[in-house]
Amino acid sequence: MFPRFGFVAAFILAGLTTFEAFAVERRVAFVIGNSNYQEISALKNPAKDAADVSETFRAAGFEVFVANDLTKLEFEEQFRNYLAAVDGAEVAVVYYSGHGFQIGGENFLIPVDASLKDAADVEVQAIKLNDVLQQMRSKSKIQVIILDACRNSPFPRKDYWLRDQLLTAGNTGLAQVKSSLNTLIAFATEPGAVAFDGAGELSPFSFAFSRRALAPNQEIRSVMAAVRRDVVEATKGLQVPWENSSLIDEVVLVRRGNRPSLPPVLEKVVLAGAGPINLGLPEPVEVDGGTITVSIERLPALGRLMLDGEVLAAGELIQGRDLPRLQMEVPEDAISREEVDMLAYSARDSWGGEAKGILVFRVKSGEGAEGEQVMAALEAKEEQRTLERGVHITGAAEAIESREIAVPVGVGPVALGVDVPADDPEVSLKVSSYPATGTLSLPDRTLSPESSLMANEVDLLRYEPQIGAGDAVEVAFEIRADNETSKPARMTLSPTVDPCDSAAGEPLDLQGVVPGLLPNEIVGADAVEACEAAVKAYPDVPRFRYQLGRALLATGNVDQAMTAFQEAADKGHVRALFQLGYMHSTGTGTAVDRKQANAFYSQASDKGDPYGMTTWGRALFHGNGVERDTGKGLDLMLQAAAMGHTYAMNDLGAIFTEGRNGVPADQARAVAFLKAGVERQDMYSMNLLGRNYLSGEGVEKDPETALALFQKAIELGQPFAPANLARMYRDGVGVKRDLTETQRLLEMGAMRGDSFAAFDRAVMEMERGDKAEQVTAVRFLAFAAALDFRDKLPEAEANLANFGDKPKKAALKQLRQELKSEIPASGSLDAQLVAAARRVWEEANPRRDVF
């Protein structure tokens, strides 16, 4: 190396200095815009706000769930999908634009189907902000809620039920929220004040947020301060955004730590006296998008550096896209022999990232035959380079174009396995069309719609489908090497649900990916096989271990099921905690241990599981195995109901029907929860609400509606609805009296596990007097006693004792013939009858989800 180039090594070392690297954070946003309200005034801007803000978060590298005009049921479903995606996330964001109001210091977001005409409607029609926050808190490290919802209350009613009292709704704005540690809650305006839709396409708040949020490397509190300044200016001081923050960690929406991508040190032969020679420098690639500026740090000493015929000076700035057009001109008399020269430059992006570039020249004389030969060789080499570059670009396009790749849902980012036959440092791929849902990433960074990646990174490309989004998506790239050469390519990514999820997923599992099956709907052997394969393929996904436990339980492998549940719980699956509690509570595979069951229920509840909240809330409310805490128990059941858990709705319906533990009775409130359960197709709610329509409690008497509800519940397998409908036929209420239909329905109810149906069928037979079939009466009395798990029917055993041995022995013989296996003949004749009836019912594989 010549002395005058002694500083080159230092320059190269500077160019290779390690820049700050940022770990890939999992960040998920749920953006909601509610505009088209059905019962109250529509809003002009929320849908547009949601579209704009969702693009902002997507550009910032978030996984984005976006929804418009959500009903209450749609919110529950999409929020559950969001929570499944946000499980274990660094940052969870909810952005809401729409109607919102406050009651007793509690803020509520309003779905588009809410009417809020009755006092109980808020609990079943609106969304409590604090419930949203608590669920986010149970899943993520940092929570951010941004609300453009501080408008006047549009509802005529002024008082609503909240917990155990009627409270007056606030007229304007939202209430201040007490945030927990590492939470930021931002409002479009200060507490109690009103925000505006504005005159433009977006609300003043959403417009300012979208404008400011993409400022790189800005902490969110600085972003919100800038938003506040913009909104105050736009509204002339009438609207002042406000936030409550307890953040202890930084939240940077757009973090830019990458530097422009440049190839390693390049070499070039330049002929003196041959005129301007194209240097063939590749365009710098900004992997995060944006523009690049190039600074000429050191000019060649032997010639002139030129761009489009203009000579460049040291320190001069050019655009990164201009770099491939740089030329070098060396005069004929500049050298007497071959010499070495150098060009040094720096590429800088918009947010301070910098990379160094080096081009080392070997300058040769262009005179005579030797010069002509060198020139010809250079031209041939350039043609070969151009040809190879085209081959590389074409090869990359062919590797991507029209590929259809199936990607499993809910197992994290999945490598796409795209094998590009090119690692040319000059070839890059720009994302020209980002998937409509889901997230593209590389191991070291999340890609956004403006991102680029190098050819040698394509084989590391990953995609994570969005939970709940089943449609195939397209991703398109522009493959390029300079300003002139590029080729488009696109591929299709299809989310697929693992067979284990389809076979054994559970409803309302906040770490699940499907609507789920009830226990009796699981086909045990097939489900076990599918879930064993899933556990083997994805050993670190605890959901599959939990679902394997459900499948094993369906096949009767209780001990193996408990082991699978415990392994799933140890790996972080929350519903498994509830299941372990249920097994200890019922004595399934273990001794009954109410204290241990409550411990599991409490853990599941604390982690946001609606099943856990319902069961732990029920225990606290009634003091079952724990000191009674009526207020906390009621709150937990209300939270579970807000998540769409119909068992909680049914519990609350019973509490409000009767009034318990200081909670006042209110039939209309009870009916509101039962109707909410029916809306979610819960067969227990249908049965309970049918009884209300028969009795007229909380609603006007309507036997026709009761009949329809009982029939629907029967179709779904509800165990108690057959007896309720049977009594309508028995008594001729709303239908023509029909004892044959009564008998059929009572027998159906008995075989589904309804002890009262079995008892009524026995009574029906006994009332026939001398014409009674005593064996039939004995049979159903045995079933009534066998199914009386809560000791509510002492009359069953008492009546059974009044029959003689002859019908009892005949009934026992019938029952034993129906059994698949023998049972020991021990104890009294009555005891043997009850035991045989219980075994017949158990072998019929009854529902285990009957509470």
Coordinates of C-alpha atoms in Angstrom, one line a residue, residues 196-481:
F196 CA -64.0 17.1 18.8
D197 CA -64.4 15.2 15.5
G198 CA -62.9 18.2 13.7
A199 CA -63.6 19.6 10.3
G200 CA -61.1 17.5 8.4
E201 CA -60.9 13.8 7.4
L202 CA -59.5 12.9 10.8
S203 CA -60.1 14.1 14.3
P204 CA -57.5 16.7 15.5
F205 CA -56.1 14.2 18.0
S206 CA -55.7 11.3 15.5
F207 CA -54.3 13.5 12.9
A208 CA -51.7 14.8 15.3
F209 CA -50.8 11.4 16.5
S210 CA -50.3 9.9 13.1
R211 CA -48.2 12.9 12.1
R212 CA -45.9 12.7 15.2
A213 CA -45.8 9.0 16.1
L214 CA -43.4 8.0 13.3
A215 CA -40.7 10.4 14.4
P216 CA -37.7 8.0 14.8
N217 CA -36.2 7.3 18.2
Q218 CA -38.7 9.5 20.1
E219 CA -39.9 8.3 23.5
I220 CA -43.7 8.1 23.6
R221 CA -44.1 10.8 26.2
S222 CA -42.2 13.2 23.9
V223 CA -44.5 12.1 21.1
M224 CA -47.6 12.8 23.2
A225 CA -46.2 16.2 24.2
A226 CA -45.9 17.1 20.5
V227 CA -49.4 15.8 19.9
R228 CA -50.7 18.0 22.7
R229 CA -49.1 21.1 21.2
D230 CA -50.6 20.3 17.7
V231 CA -54.1 19.7 19.1
V232 CA -54.1 22.8 21.2
E233 CA -53.0 24.9 18.2
A234 CA -55.6 23.2 15.9
T235 CA -58.5 23.7 18.3
K236 CA -57.3 27.2 19.5
G237 CA -57.0 25.9 23.0
L238 CA -60.4 24.3 23.3
Q239 CA -59.0 20.7 23.4
V240 CA -56.0 19.8 25.5
P241 CA -54.9 16.1 25.2
W242 CA -53.8 14.6 28.5
E243 CA -52.1 11.4 29.6
N244 CA -51.5 9.5 32.8
S245 CA -48.2 7.7 32.8
S246 CA -46.5 5.3 35.2
L247 CA -43.9 4.1 32.7
I248 CA -40.6 3.1 34.1
D249 CA -39.3 1.7 30.8
E250 CA -38.9 3.7 27.6
V251 CA -41.5 3.2 24.8
V252 CA -40.1 4.2 21.4
L253 CA -42.7 3.7 18.7
V254 CA -40.2 3.9 15.8
R255 CA -36.8 2.8 16.8
R256 CA -34.1 3.2 14.2
G257 CA -30.8 1.5 15.2
N258 CA -29.8 0.0 11.8
R259 CA -27.4 1.7 9.4
P260 CA -27.5 1.8 5.7
S261 CA -26.3 -1.4 4.1
L262 CA -23.2 -1.1 1.9
P263 CA -21.1 -3.9 0.4
P264 CA -17.6 -4.6 1.7
V265 CA -14.6 -2.8 0.3
L266 CA -14.7 -2.7 -3.5
E267 CA -12.0 -2.7 -6.1
K268 CA -12.0 -1.1 -9.6
V269 CA -9.6 -0.8 -12.5
V270 CA -9.6 2.7 -14.1
L271 CA -7.7 3.6 -17.3
A272 CA -6.0 6.9 -17.6
G273 CA -7.0 8.9 -20.7
A274 CA -10.1 6.7 -21.4
G275 CA -12.6 9.4 -20.4
P276 CA -15.2 9.0 -17.6
I277 CA -15.4 5.4 -16.4
N278 CA -18.5 4.2 -14.7
L279 CA -17.6 3.1 -11.1
G280 CA -20.6 0.7 -10.8
L281 CA -21.1 1.5 -7.1
P282 CA -24.3 -0.1 -5.7
E283 CA -27.0 2.1 -4.2
P284 CA -27.0 2.0 -0.4
V285 CA -29.9 0.1 1.0
E286 CA -31.8 1.6 4.0
V287 CA -33.4 -1.5 5.6
D288 CA -35.8 0.6 7.6
G289 CA -37.0 2.7 4.7
G290 CA -36.5 6.4 4.2
T291 CA -33.9 8.3 2.2
I292 CA -30.1 8.1 2.2
T293 CA -27.6 10.9 1.7
V294 CA -24.0 10.2 0.7
S295 CA -21.1 12.4 1.7
I296 CA -17.9 12.3 -0.3
E297 CA -15.3 11.9 2.5
R298 CA -12.2 11.6 0.3
L299 CA -11.8 12.3 -3.4
P300 CA -9.4 10.2 -5.6
A301 CA -6.0 11.9 -5.9
L302 CA -5.3 10.9 -9.5
G303 CA -8.5 12.0 -11.2
R304 CA -11.8 13.7 -11.0
L305 CA -15.0 12.3 -9.5
M306 CA -18.1 13.1 -11.6
L307 CA -21.9 12.9 -11.5
D308 CA -23.9 13.5 -14.6
G309 CA -20.9 15.4 -16.1
E310 CA -20.4 17.6 -13.1
V311 CA -17.2 17.4 -11.0
L312 CA -17.8 16.7 -7.3
A313 CA -15.9 18.3 -4.5
A314 CA -14.7 16.8 -1.2
G315 CA -17.5 17.0 1.4
E316 CA -20.2 17.3 -1.2
L317 CA -23.6 15.6 -0.6
I318 CA -25.4 13.5 -3.1
Q319 CA -28.5 11.3 -2.8
G320 CA -28.0 7.6 -2.2
R321 CA -29.9 6.8 -5.4
D322 CA -27.2 8.8 -7.4
L323 CA -24.3 6.6 -6.2
P324 CA -24.5 4.1 -9.1
R325 CA -24.0 6.9 -11.6
L326 CA -20.7 8.1 -10.2
Q327 CA -17.9 8.2 -12.7
M328 CA -14.1 8.6 -12.5
E329 CA -11.9 10.4 -15.1
V330 CA -8.1 10.1 -15.0
P331 CA -6.0 12.3 -17.4
E332 CA -3.5 10.6 -19.7
D333 CA -0.5 12.1 -18.1
A334 CA -1.6 11.4 -14.5
I335 CA 0.5 8.3 -14.1
S336 CA 3.7 6.8 -15.5
R337 CA 3.0 3.3 -14.2
E338 CA 0.2 1.5 -12.4
E339 CA -0.8 3.2 -9.2
V340 CA -3.4 2.8 -6.5
D341 CA -6.0 5.4 -5.6
M342 CA -9.1 5.5 -3.4
L343 CA -12.6 6.9 -3.0
A344 CA -14.1 7.1 0.5
Y345 CA -17.7 8.0 1.2
S346 CA -20.3 7.9 4.0
A347 CA -24.0 7.0 3.7
R348 CA -26.3 8.5 6.3
D349 CA -30.0 7.9 6.8
S350 CA -32.6 10.3 8.1
W351 CA -32.2 9.3 11.7
G352 CA -28.5 9.3 12.2
G353 CA -27.5 5.8 11.0
E354 CA -24.2 5.9 9.1
A355 CA -22.1 3.4 7.1
K356 CA -18.7 3.9 5.4
G357 CA -17.9 2.9 1.9
I358 CA -14.5 2.3 0.2
L359 CA -13.6 1.9 -3.4
V360 CA -9.9 1.2 -4.2
F361 CA -8.7 1.9 -7.7
R362 CA -5.9 0.4 -9.7
V363 CA -5.1 3.1 -12.2
K364 CA -3.5 1.9 -15.4
S365 CA -2.4 3.6 -18.6
G366 CA -4.9 3.6 -21.4
E367 CA -2.4 4.2 -24.1
G368 CA -1.5 1.8 -27.0
A369 CA -2.5 -1.7 -27.6
E370 CA -2.2 -2.7 -24.0
G371 CA -4.6 0.0 -23.0
E372 CA -7.1 -1.1 -25.6
Q373 CA -6.8 -4.6 -24.3
V374 CA -7.4 -3.5 -20.7
M375 CA -10.4 -1.4 -21.9
A376 CA -11.9 -4.4 -23.8
A377 CA -11.4 -6.6 -20.7
L378 CA -13.0 -4.0 -18.5
E379 CA -16.0 -3.7 -20.8
A380 CA -16.3 -7.5 -21.0
K381 CA -16.1 -7.7 -17.2
E382 CA -18.8 -5.0 -16.9
E383 CA -21.0 -6.8 -19.4
Q384 CA -20.4 -10.0 -17.4
R385 CA -21.2 -8.3 -14.2
T386 CA -24.4 -6.9 -15.6
L387 CA -25.4 -10.3 -16.9
E388 CA -24.7 -11.9 -13.6
R389 CA -26.6 -9.3 -11.8
G390 CA -29.6 -9.9 -14.1
V391 CA -29.3 -13.6 -13.4
H392 CA -29.2 -13.0 -9.7
I393 CA -32.3 -10.8 -9.8
T394 CA -34.1 -13.2 -12.0
G395 CA -33.2 -16.1 -9.8
A396 CA -34.4 -14.3 -6.7
A397 CA -37.7 -13.4 -8.4
E398 CA -38.2 -17.0 -9.6
A399 CA -37.6 -18.3 -6.0
I400 CA -40.3 -16.0 -4.7
E401 CA -42.8 -15.5 -7.6
S402 CA -46.2 -17.3 -7.2
R403 CA -45.0 -19.4 -4.2
E404 CA -47.8 -20.5 -1.9
I405 CA -46.6 -21.2 1.6
A406 CA -48.8 -22.6 4.4
V407 CA -47.9 -21.0 7.8
P408 CA -49.2 -22.5 11.1
V409 CA -51.0 -20.1 13.4
G410 CA -50.0 -19.5 17.0
V411 CA -46.5 -21.0 17.0
G412 CA -44.5 -17.8 16.7
P413 CA -42.7 -16.5 13.6
V414 CA -42.3 -19.3 11.1
A415 CA -39.3 -19.4 8.6
L416 CA -40.6 -19.3 5.1
G417 CA -37.8 -21.4 3.6
V418 CA -37.4 -19.2 0.6
D419 CA -34.1 -20.3 -1.0
V420 CA -32.8 -17.5 -3.2
P421 CA -29.8 -18.6 -5.4
A422 CA -28.0 -15.3 -4.9
D423 CA -26.1 -13.7 -2.1
D424 CA -24.9 -10.8 -4.3
P425 CA -24.2 -7.9 -1.9
E426 CA -25.5 -5.5 -4.5
V427 CA -29.0 -7.2 -4.7
S428 CA -31.6 -6.1 -2.3
L429 CA -35.4 -6.6 -1.9
K430 CA -37.8 -3.8 -1.0
V431 CA -41.2 -4.7 0.5
S432 CA -43.5 -3.3 -2.1
S433 CA -46.7 -4.8 -0.6
Y434 CA -46.9 -5.8 3.0
P435 CA -49.2 -8.6 4.1
A436 CA -52.7 -7.3 5.1
T437 CA -52.5 -9.1 8.4
G438 CA -49.6 -10.7 10.3
T439 CA -46.0 -9.8 10.7
L440 CA -42.9 -10.2 8.5
S441 CA -39.6 -10.3 10.3
L442 CA -36.0 -11.3 10.3
P443 CA -34.3 -12.7 13.4
D444 CA -32.8 -9.3 14.2
R445 CA -35.7 -7.0 13.2
T446 CA -39.4 -6.7 12.4
L447 CA -40.1 -5.5 8.8
S448 CA -42.5 -2.7 8.0
P449 CA -44.1 -1.7 4.8
E450 CA -41.1 0.5 4.0
S451 CA -38.4 -2.1 4.8
S452 CA -35.7 -3.6 2.6
L453 CA -33.5 -6.6 3.1
M454 CA -30.5 -8.0 1.4
A455 CA -30.5 -11.0 -0.9
N456 CA -28.5 -13.0 1.6
E457 CA -31.2 -12.4 4.2
V458 CA -34.1 -13.8 2.3
D459 CA -33.6 -17.3 3.5
L460 CA -34.1 -16.0 7.1
L461 CA -37.4 -14.3 6.3
R462 CA -40.2 -15.2 8.7
Y463 CA -43.9 -14.7 8.9
E464 CA -46.3 -14.9 11.8
P465 CA -50.0 -15.0 10.9
Q466 CA -52.5 -12.9 12.8
I467 CA -54.6 -15.0 15.2
G468 CA -58.2 -15.0 14.0
A469 CA -57.3 -14.0 10.4
G470 CA -57.8 -17.0 8.2
D471 CA -57.6 -15.5 4.8
A472 CA -54.5 -15.9 2.7
V473 CA -52.3 -12.8 2.3
E474 CA -49.9 -11.6 -0.4
V475 CA -46.4 -10.1 0.1
A476 CA -44.7 -8.5 -2.8
F477 CA -41.0 -7.4 -3.3
E478 CA -39.2 -5.2 -5.7
I479 CA -35.9 -7.0 -6.3
R480 CA -33.2 -4.5 -7.4
A481 CA -29.5 -3.8 -7.8

